[in-house]
Coordinates of C-alpha atoms and ligand atoms in Angstrom, one line a residue:
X836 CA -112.2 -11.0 -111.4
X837 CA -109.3 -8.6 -112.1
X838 CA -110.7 -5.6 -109.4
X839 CA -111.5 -8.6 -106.7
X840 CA -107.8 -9.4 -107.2
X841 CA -106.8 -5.8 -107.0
X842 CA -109.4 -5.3 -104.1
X843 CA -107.2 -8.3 -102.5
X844 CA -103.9 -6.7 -103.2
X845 CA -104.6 -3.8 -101.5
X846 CA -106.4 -5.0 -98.6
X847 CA -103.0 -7.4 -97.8
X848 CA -101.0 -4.0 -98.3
X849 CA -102.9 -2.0 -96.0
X850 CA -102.8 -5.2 -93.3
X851 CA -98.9 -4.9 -93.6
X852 CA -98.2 -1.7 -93.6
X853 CA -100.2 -1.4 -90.2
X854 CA -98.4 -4.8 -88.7
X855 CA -94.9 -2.6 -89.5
X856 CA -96.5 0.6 -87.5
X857 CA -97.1 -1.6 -84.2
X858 CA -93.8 -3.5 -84.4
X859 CA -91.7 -0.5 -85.3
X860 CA -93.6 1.0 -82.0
X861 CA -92.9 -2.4 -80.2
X862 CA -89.4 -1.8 -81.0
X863 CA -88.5 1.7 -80.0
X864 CA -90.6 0.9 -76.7
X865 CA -88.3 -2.1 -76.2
X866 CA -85.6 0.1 -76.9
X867 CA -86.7 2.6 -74.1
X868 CA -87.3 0.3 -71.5
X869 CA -83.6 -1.1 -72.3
X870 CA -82.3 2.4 -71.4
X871 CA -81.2 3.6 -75.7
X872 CA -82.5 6.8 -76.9
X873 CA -85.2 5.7 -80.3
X874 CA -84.2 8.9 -82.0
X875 CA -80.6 10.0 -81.0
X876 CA -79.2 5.8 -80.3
X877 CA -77.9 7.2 -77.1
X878 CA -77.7 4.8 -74.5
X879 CA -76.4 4.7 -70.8
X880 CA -73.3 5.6 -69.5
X881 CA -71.4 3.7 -66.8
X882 CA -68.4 5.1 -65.3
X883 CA -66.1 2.8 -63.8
X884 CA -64.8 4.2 -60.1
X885 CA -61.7 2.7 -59.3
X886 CA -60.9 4.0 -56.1
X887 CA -64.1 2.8 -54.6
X888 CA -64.4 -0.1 -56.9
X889 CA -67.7 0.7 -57.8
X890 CA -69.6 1.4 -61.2
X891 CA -72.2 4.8 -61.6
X892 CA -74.6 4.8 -64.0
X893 CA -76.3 7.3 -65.9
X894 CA -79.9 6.9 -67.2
X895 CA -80.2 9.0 -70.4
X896 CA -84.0 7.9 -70.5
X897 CA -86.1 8.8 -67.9
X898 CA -89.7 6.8 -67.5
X899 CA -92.4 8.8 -65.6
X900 CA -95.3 7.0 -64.7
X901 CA -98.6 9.1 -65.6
X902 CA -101.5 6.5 -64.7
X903 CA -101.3 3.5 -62.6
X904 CA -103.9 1.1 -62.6
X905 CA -102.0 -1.4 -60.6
X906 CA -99.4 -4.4 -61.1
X907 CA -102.2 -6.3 -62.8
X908 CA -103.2 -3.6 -65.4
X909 CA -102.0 -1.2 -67.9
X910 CA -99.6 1.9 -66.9
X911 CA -99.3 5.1 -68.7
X912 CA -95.6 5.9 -68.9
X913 CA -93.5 9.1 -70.3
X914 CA -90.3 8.4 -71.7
X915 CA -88.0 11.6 -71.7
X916 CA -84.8 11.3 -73.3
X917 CA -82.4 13.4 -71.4
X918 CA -79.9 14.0 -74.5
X919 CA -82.0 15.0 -77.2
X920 CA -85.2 16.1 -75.4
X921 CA -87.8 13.1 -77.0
X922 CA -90.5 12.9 -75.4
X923 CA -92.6 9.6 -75.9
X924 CA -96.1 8.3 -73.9
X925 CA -96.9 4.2 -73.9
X926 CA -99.4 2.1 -72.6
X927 CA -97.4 -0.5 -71.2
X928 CA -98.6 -4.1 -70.1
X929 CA -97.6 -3.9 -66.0
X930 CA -96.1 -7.4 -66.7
X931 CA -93.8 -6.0 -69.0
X932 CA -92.2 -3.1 -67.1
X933 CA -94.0 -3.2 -63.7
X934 CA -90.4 -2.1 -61.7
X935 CA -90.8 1.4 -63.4
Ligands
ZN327 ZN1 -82.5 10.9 -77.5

């Protein structure tokens, strides 16, 4: 009885610590597609013109789409951050990012 509640213990550990992988994953890929660096927090920087009144913006992430399997299906997108150099690849859901 003891080892089946070990067995048990471990098994929920093992579930947990792979539910934290994907959602820590989830979260810097949320983080990207926002436009804020994962690994340096850097995020966009908008300069405000005021002679011609208008705003620049400048990406510090840039997505580069590898595969494209349409609008419907899954893309395969690099994530270069331009400040510290990291370099990330996702399969993305089209329905989540499908203007990249
Ligand atoms: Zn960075």
């Amino acid at each position: 009885m003891q080892t089946l509640i070990l067995l048990f213990t471990i098994f929920i550990v093992i579930l947990l610590l792979i539910y934290i992988f994907f959602k820590s994953k989830q979260n810097r890929l949320f983080s990207l597609l926002s436009g804020t660096c994962p690994s340096c927090k850097e995020t966009k920087k908008v300069f405000f013109d005021k002679t011609s009144n208008t705003h620049f913006t400048q990406e510090i992430i840039k997505p580069r789409v590898l595969k494209d399997y349409g609008c419907s299906g899954v893309k395969d997108v690099e994530f270069l951050c331009t400040s510290c150099g990291l370099k990330e690849l996702y399969s993305i859901n089209s329905q989540m990012g499908c203007g990249i």
